Coordinates of N, CA, C and O in Angstrom, one line a residue:
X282 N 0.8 -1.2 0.0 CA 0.0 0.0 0.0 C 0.9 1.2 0.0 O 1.7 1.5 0.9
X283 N 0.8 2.0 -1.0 CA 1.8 3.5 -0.8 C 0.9 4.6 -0.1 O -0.2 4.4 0.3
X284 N 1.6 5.7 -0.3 CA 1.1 6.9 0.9 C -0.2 6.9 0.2 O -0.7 6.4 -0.8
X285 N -0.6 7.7 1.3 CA -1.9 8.5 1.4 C -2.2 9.5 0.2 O -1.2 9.8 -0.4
X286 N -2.9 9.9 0.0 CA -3.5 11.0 -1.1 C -4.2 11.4 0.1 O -4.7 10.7 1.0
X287 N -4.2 12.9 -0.3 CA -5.2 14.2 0.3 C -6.0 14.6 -0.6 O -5.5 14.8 -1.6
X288 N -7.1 14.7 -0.5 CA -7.8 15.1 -1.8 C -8.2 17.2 -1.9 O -8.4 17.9 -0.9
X289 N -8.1 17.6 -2.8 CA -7.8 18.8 -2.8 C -9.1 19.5 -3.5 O -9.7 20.5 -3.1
X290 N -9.3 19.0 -4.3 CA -10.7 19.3 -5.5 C -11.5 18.0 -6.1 O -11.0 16.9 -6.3
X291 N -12.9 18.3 -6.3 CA -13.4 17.8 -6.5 C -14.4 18.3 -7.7 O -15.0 19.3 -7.4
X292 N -14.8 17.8 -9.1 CA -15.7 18.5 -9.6 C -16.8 17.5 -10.3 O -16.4 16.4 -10.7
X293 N -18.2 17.9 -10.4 CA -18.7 16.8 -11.1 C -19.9 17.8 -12.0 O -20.4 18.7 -11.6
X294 N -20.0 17.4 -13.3 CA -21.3 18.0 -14.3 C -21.4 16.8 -14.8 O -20.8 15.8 -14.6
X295 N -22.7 17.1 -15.8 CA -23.2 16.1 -16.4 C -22.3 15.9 -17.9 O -21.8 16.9 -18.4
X296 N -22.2 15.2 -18.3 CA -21.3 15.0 -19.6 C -21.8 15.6 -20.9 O -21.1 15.7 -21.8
X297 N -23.2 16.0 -20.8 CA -23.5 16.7 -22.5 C -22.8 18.5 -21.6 O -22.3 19.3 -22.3
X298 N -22.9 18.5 -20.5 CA -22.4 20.0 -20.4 C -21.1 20.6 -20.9 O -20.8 21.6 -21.6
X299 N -20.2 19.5 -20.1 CA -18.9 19.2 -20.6 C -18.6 19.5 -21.9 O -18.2 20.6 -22.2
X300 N -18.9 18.4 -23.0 CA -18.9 18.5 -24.2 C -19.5 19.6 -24.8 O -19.2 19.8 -25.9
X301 N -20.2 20.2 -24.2 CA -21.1 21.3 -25.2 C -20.1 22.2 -26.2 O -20.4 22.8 -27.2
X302 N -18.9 22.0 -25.6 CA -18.3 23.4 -26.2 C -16.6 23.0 -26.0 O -16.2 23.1 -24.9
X303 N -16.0 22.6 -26.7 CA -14.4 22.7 -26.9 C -13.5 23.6 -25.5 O -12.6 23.4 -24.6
X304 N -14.1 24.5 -25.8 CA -13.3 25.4 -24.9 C -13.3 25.4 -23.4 O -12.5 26.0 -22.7
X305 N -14.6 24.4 -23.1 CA -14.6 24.4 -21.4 C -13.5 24.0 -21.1 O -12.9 24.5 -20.1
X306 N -12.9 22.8 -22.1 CA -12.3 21.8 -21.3 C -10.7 23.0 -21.2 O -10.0 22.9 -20.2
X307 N -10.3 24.1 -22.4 CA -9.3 24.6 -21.9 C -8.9 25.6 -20.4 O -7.9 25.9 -19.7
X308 N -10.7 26.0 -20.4 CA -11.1 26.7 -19.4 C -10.7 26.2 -17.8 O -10.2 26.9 -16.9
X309 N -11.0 25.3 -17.9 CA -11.5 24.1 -17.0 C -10.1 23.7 -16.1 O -9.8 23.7 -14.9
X310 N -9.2 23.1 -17.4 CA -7.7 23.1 -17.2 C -6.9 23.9 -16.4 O -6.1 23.7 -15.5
X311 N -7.3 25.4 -17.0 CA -6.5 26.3 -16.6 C -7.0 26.9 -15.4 O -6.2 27.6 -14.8
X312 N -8.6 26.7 -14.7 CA -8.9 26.8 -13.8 C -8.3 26.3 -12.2 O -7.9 26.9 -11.2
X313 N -8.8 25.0 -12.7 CA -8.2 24.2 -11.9 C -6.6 24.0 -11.2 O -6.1 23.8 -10.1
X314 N -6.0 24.1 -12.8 CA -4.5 24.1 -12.6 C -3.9 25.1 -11.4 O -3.0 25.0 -10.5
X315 N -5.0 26.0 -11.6 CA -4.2 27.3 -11.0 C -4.2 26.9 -9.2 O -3.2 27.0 -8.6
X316 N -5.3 26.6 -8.6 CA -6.2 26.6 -7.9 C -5.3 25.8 -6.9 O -4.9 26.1 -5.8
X317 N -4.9 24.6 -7.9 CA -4.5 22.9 -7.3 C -2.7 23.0 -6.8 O -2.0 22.3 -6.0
X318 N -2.3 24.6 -8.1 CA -0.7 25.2 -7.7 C -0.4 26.1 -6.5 O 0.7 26.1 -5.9
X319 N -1.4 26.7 -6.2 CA -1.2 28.0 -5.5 C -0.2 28.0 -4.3 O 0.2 29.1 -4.0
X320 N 0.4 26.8 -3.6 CA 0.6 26.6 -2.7 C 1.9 26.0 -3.0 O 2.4 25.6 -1.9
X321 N 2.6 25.7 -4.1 CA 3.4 25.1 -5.1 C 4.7 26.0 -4.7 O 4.5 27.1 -4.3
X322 N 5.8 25.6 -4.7 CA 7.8 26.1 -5.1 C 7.6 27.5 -6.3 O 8.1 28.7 -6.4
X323 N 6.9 27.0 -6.9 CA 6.6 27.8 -8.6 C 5.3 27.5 -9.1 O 5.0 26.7 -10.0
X324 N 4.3 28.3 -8.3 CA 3.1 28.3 -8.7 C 2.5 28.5 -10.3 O 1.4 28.1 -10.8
X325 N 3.6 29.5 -11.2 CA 3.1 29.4 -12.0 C 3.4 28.4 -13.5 O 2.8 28.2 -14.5
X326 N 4.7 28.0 -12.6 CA 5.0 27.0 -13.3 C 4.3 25.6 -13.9 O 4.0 24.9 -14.9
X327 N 4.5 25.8 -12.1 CA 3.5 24.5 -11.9 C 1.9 24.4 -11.9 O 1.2 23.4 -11.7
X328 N 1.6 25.7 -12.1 CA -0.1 25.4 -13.1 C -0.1 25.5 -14.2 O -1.1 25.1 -14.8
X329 N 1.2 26.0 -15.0 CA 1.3 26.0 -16.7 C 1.6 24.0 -16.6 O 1.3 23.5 -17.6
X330 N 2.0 23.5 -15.9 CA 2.6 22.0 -16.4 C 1.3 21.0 -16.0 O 1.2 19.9 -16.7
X331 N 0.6 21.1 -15.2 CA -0.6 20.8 -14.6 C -1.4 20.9 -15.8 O -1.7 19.9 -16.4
X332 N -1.8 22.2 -16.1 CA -3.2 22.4 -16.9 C -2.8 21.8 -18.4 O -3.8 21.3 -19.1
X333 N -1.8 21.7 -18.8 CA -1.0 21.0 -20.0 C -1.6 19.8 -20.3 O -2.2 19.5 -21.3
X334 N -1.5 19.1 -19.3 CA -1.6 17.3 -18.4 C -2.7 17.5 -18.2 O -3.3 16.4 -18.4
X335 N -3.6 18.3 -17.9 CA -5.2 18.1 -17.5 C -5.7 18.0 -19.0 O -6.3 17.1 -19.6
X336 N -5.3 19.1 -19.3 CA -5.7 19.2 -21.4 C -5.5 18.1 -22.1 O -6.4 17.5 -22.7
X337 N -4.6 17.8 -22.0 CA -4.6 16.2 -22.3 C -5.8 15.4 -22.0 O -6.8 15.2 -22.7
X338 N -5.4 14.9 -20.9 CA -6.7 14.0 -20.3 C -8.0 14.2 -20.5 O -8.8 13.3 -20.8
X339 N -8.4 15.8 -20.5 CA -9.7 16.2 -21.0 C -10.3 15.9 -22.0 O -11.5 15.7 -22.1
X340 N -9.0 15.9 -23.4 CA -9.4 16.1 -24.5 C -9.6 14.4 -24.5 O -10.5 14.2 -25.3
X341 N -9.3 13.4 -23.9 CA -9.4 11.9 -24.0 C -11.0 12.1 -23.6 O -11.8 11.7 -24.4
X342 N -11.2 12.4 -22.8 CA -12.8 12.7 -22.0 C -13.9 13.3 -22.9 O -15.2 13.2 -22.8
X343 N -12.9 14.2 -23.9 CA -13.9 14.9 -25.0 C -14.5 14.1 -25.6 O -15.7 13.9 -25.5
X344 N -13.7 13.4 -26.4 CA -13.7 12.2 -27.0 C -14.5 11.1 -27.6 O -14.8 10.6 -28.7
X345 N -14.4 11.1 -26.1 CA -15.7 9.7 -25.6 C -17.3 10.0 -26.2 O -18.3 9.3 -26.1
X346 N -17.0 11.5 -26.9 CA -18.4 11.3 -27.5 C -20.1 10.8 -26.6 O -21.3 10.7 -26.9
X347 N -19.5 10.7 -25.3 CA -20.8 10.4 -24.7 C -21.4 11.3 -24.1 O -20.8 12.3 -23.6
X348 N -22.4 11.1 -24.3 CA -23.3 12.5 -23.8 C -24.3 12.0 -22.3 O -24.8 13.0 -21.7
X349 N -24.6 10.8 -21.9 CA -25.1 10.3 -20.9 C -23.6 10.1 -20.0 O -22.4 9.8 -20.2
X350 N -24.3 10.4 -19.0 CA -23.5 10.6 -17.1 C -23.4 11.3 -16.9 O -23.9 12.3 -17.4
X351 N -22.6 11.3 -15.9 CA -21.0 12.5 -15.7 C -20.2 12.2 -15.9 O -19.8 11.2 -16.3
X352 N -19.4 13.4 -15.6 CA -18.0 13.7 -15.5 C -17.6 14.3 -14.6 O -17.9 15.5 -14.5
X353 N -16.6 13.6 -13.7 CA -16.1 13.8 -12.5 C -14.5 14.2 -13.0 O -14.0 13.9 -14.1
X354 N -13.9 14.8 -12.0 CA -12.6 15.0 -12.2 C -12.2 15.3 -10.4 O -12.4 16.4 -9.8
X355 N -11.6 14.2 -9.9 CA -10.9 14.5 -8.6 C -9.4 15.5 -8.6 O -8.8 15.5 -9.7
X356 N -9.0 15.9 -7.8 CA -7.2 16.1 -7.9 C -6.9 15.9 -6.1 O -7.4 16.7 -5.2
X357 N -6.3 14.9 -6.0 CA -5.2 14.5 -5.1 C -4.0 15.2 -4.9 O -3.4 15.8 -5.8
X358 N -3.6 15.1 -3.4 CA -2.0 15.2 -3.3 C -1.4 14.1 -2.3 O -2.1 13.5 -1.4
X359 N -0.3 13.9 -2.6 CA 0.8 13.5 -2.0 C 2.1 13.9 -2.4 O 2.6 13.7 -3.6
X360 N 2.7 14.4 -1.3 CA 3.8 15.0 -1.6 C 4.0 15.8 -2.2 O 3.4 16.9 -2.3
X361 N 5.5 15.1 -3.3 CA 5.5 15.9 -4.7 C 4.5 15.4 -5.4 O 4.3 16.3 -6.2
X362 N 3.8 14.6 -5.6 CA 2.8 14.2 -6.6 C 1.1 14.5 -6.5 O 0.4 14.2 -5.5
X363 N 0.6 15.3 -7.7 CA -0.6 15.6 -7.9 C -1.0 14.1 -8.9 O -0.2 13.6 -9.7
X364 N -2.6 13.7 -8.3 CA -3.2 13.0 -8.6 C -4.3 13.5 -9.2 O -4.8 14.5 -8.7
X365 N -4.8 13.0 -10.4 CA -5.7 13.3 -11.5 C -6.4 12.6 -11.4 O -6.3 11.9 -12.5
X366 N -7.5 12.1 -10.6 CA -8.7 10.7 -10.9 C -9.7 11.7 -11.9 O -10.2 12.8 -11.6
X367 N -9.9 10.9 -13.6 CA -10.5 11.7 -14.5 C -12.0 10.4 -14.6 O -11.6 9.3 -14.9
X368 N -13.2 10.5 -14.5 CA -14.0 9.4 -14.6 C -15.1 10.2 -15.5 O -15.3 11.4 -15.4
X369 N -15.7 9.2 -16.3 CA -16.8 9.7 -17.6 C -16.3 8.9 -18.2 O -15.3 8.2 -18.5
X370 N -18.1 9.1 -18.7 CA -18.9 7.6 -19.5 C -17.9 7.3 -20.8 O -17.3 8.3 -21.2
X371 N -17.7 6.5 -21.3 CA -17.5 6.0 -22.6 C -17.7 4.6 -22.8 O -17.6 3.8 -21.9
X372 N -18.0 4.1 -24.3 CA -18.1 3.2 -24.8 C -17.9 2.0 -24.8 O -18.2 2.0 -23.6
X373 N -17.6 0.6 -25.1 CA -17.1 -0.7 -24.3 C -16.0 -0.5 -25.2 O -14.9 -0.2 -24.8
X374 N -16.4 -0.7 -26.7 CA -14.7 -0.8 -27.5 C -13.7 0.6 -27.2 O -12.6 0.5 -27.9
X375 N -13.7 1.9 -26.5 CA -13.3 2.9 -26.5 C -12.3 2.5 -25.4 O -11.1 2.6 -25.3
X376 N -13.4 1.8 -24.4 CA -12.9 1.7 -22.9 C -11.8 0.4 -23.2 O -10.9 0.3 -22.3
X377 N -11.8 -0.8 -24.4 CA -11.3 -2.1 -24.2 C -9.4 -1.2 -24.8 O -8.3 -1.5 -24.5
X378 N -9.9 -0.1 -25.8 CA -8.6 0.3 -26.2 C -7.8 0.7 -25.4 O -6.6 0.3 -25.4
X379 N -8.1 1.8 -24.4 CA -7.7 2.3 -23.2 C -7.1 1.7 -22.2 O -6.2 2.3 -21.5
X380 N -7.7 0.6 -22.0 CA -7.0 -0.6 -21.4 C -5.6 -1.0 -22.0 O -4.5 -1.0 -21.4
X381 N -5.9 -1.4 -23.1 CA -4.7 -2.1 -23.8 C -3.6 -1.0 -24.0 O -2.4 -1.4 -24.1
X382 N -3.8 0.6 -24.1 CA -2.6 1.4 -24.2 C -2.4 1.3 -22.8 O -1.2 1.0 -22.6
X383 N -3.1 1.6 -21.6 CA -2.5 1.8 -20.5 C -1.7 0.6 -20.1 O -0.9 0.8 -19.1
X384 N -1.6 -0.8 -20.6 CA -1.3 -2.1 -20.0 C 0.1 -1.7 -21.0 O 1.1 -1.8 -20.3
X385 N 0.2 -1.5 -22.1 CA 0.9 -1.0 -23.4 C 2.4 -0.3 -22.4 O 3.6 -0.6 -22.6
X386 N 2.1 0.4 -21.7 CA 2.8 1.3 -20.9 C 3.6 0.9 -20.1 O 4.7 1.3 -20.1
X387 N 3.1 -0.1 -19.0 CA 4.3 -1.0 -18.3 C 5.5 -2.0 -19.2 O 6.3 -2.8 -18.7
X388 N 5.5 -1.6 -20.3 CA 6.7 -2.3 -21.2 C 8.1 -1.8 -20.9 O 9.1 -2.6 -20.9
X389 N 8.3 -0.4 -20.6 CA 9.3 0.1 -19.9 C 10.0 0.3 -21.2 O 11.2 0.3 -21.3
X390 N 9.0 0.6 -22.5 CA 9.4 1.1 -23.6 C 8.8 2.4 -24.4 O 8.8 2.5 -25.6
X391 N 8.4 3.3 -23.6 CA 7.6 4.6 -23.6 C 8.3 5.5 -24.1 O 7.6 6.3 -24.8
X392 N 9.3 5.7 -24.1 CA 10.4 6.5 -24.6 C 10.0 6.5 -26.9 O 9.7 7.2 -27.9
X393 N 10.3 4.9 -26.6 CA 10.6 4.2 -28.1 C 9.3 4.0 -28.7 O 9.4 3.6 -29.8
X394 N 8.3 4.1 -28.2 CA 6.7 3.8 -28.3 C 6.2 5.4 -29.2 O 5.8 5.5 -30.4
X395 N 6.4 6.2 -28.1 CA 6.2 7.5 -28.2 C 7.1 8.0 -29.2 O 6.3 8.6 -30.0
X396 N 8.4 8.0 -29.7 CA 8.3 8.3 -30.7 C 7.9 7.6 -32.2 O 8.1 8.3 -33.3
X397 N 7.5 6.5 -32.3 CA 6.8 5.6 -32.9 C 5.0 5.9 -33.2 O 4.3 5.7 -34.2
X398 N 4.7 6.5 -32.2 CA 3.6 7.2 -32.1 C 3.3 8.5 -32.8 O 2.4 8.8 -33.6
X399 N 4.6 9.2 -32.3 CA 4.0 10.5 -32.9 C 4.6 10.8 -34.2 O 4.3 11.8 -34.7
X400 N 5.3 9.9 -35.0 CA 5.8 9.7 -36.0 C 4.6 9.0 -37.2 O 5.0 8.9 -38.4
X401 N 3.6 8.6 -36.9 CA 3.0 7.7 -37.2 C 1.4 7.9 -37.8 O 0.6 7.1 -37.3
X402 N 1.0 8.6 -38.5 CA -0.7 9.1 -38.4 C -1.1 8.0 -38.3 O -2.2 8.1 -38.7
X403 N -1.0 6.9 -38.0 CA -2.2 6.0 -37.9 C -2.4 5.8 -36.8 O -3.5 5.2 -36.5
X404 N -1.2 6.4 -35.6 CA -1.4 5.8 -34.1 C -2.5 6.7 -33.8 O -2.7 7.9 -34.2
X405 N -3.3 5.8 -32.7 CA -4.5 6.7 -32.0 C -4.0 8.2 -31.1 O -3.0 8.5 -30.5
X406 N -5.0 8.7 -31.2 CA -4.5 10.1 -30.4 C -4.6 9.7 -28.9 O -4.1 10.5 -28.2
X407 N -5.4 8.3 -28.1 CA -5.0 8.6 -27.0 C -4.2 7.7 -26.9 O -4.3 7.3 -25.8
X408 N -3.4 7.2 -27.5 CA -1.9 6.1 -27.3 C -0.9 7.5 -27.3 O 0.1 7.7 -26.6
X409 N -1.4 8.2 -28.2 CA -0.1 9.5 -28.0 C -0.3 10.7 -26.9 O 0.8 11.3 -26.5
X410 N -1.3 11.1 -26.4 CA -1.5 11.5 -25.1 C -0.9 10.8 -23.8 O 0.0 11.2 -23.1
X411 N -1.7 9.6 -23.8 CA -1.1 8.8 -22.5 C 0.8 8.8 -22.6 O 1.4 8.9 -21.6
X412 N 1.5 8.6 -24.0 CA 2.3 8.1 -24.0 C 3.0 9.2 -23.7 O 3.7 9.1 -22.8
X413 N 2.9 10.5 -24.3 CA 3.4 11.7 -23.7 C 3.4 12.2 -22.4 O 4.4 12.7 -21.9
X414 N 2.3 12.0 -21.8 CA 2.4 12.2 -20.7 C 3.1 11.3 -19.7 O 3.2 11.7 -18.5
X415 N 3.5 10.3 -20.2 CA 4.3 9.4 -19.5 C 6.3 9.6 -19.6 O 7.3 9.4 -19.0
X416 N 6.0 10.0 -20.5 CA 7.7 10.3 -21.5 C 7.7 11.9 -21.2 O 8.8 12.3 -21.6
X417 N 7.1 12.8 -20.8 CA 7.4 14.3 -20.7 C 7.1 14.7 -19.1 O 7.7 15.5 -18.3
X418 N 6.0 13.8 -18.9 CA 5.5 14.2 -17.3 C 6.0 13.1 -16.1 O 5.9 13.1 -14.9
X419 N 6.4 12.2 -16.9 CA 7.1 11.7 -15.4 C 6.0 10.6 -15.4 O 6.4 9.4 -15.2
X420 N 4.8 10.7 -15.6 CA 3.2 10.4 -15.5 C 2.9 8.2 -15.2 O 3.2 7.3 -16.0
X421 N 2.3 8.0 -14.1 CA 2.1 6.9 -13.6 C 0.3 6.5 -13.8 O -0.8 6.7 -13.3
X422 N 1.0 5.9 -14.8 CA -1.2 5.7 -15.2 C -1.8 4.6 -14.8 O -1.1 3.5 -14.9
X423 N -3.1 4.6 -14.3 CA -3.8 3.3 -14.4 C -5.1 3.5 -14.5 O -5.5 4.6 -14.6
X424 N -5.8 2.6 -14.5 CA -6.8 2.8 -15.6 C -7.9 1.5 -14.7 O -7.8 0.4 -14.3
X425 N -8.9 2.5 -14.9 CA -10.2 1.2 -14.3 C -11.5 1.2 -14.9 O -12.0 2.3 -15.1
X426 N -12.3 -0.1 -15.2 CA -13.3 0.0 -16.0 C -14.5 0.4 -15.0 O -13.4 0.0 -14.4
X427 N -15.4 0.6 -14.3 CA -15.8 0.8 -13.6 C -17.6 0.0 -13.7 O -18.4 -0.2 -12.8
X428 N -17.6 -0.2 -15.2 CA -18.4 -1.3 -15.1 C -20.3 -1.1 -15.1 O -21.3 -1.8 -15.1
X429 N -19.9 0.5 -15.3 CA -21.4 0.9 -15.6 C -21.2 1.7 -16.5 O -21.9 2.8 -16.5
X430 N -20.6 1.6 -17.2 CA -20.3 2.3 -18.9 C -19.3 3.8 -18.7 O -19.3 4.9 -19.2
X431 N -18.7 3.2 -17.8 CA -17.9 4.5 -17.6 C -16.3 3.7 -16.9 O -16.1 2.6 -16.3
X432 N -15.0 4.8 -17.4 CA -14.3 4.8 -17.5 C -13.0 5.7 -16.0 O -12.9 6.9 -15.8
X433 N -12.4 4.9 -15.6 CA -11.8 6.1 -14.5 C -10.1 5.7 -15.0 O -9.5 4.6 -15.2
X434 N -9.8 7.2 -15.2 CA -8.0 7.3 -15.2 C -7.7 7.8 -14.4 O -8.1 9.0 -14.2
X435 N -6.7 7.2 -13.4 CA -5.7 7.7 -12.0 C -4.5 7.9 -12.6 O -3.9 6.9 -13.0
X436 N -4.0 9.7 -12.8 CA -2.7 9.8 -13.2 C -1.9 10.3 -12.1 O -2.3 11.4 -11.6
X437 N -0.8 9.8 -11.6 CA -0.1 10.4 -10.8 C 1.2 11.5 -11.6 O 2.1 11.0 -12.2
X438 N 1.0 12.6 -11.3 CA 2.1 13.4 -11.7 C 3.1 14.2 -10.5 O 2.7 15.0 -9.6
X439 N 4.4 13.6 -10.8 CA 5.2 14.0 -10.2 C 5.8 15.6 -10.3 O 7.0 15.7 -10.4
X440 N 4.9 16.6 -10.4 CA 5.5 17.8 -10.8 C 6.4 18.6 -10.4 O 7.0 19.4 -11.1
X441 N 6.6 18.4 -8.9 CA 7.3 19.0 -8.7 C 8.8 19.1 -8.3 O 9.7 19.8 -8.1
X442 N 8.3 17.3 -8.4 CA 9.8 16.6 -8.7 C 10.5 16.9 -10.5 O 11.7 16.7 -10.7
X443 N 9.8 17.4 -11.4 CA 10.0 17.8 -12.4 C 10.7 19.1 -12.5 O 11.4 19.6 -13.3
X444 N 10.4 19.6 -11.4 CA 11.0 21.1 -11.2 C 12.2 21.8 -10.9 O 12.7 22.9 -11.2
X445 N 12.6 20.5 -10.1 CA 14.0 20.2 -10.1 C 15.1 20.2 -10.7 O 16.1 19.8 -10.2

């Protein structure tokens, strides 16, 4: 069992809200980012590297095309690491892919993946998100189906150990 997480934020809307409009989610990012830094070595740093990594994940959330549930977005702390629990609905074949990139990731070949990825238009955009964020952010993913048509990603980011 590793440390504890504190939890810091909590947000929940319904998922056609979310989606209604592209720009929440940049909104939203940079919201939050700020909010989750304030207290940060380099607050503004460290909500520019946060909201980055939130954008990411959001736009995976965009995605999902679903318009029934919610969408929750936790953020955690421990330590140096901010925790991302991102949850909303998506599809069974959306959610079986997501699996398979996050399982894709323990190969301890992310470096060589990623640029394989972004080299590649055929690779999926969230094999190249997750894999970024693993190869730029330090980023520790895992992934759970949750089994009522919805999807939860726990990203831990080490940011401030990045700062270093």
């Amino acid at each position: 069992m590793g440390p504890a997480f504190d939890q810091l934020l909590s947000l929940k809307m319904d998922m056609a809200s979310f989606t209604a409009d592209w720009l929440h989610c940049d909104q939203l990012s940079n919201y939050v980012a700020r909010m989750v830094s304030h207290d940060r070595r380099d607050p503004v740093r460290h909500s520019n590297l946060l909201s980055s990594a939130l954008n990411e994940l959001l736009e995976m959330s965009f995605r999902s095309e679903a318009d029934d549930g919610d969408f929750v977005c936790n953020f955690y702390r421990c330590q140096q690491t901010e925790r991302i629990e991102l949850i909303f609905p998506c599809p069974p074949e959306q959610r079986q892919s997501y699996k398979k990139i996050v399982l894709g990731l323990q190969t301890g070949r992310a470096l060589i993946n990623y640029f394989n990825v972004i080299t590649n238009d055929a690779a999926s955009d969230g094999q190249a998100i997750l894999l970024g964020l693993v190869v730029n952010y330090d980023a520790e993913i895992q992934i759970r189906d949750l089994d009522i048509g919805a999807l939860a990603f726990i990203v831990d980011l080490p940011l401030e150990r990045l700062l270093n």
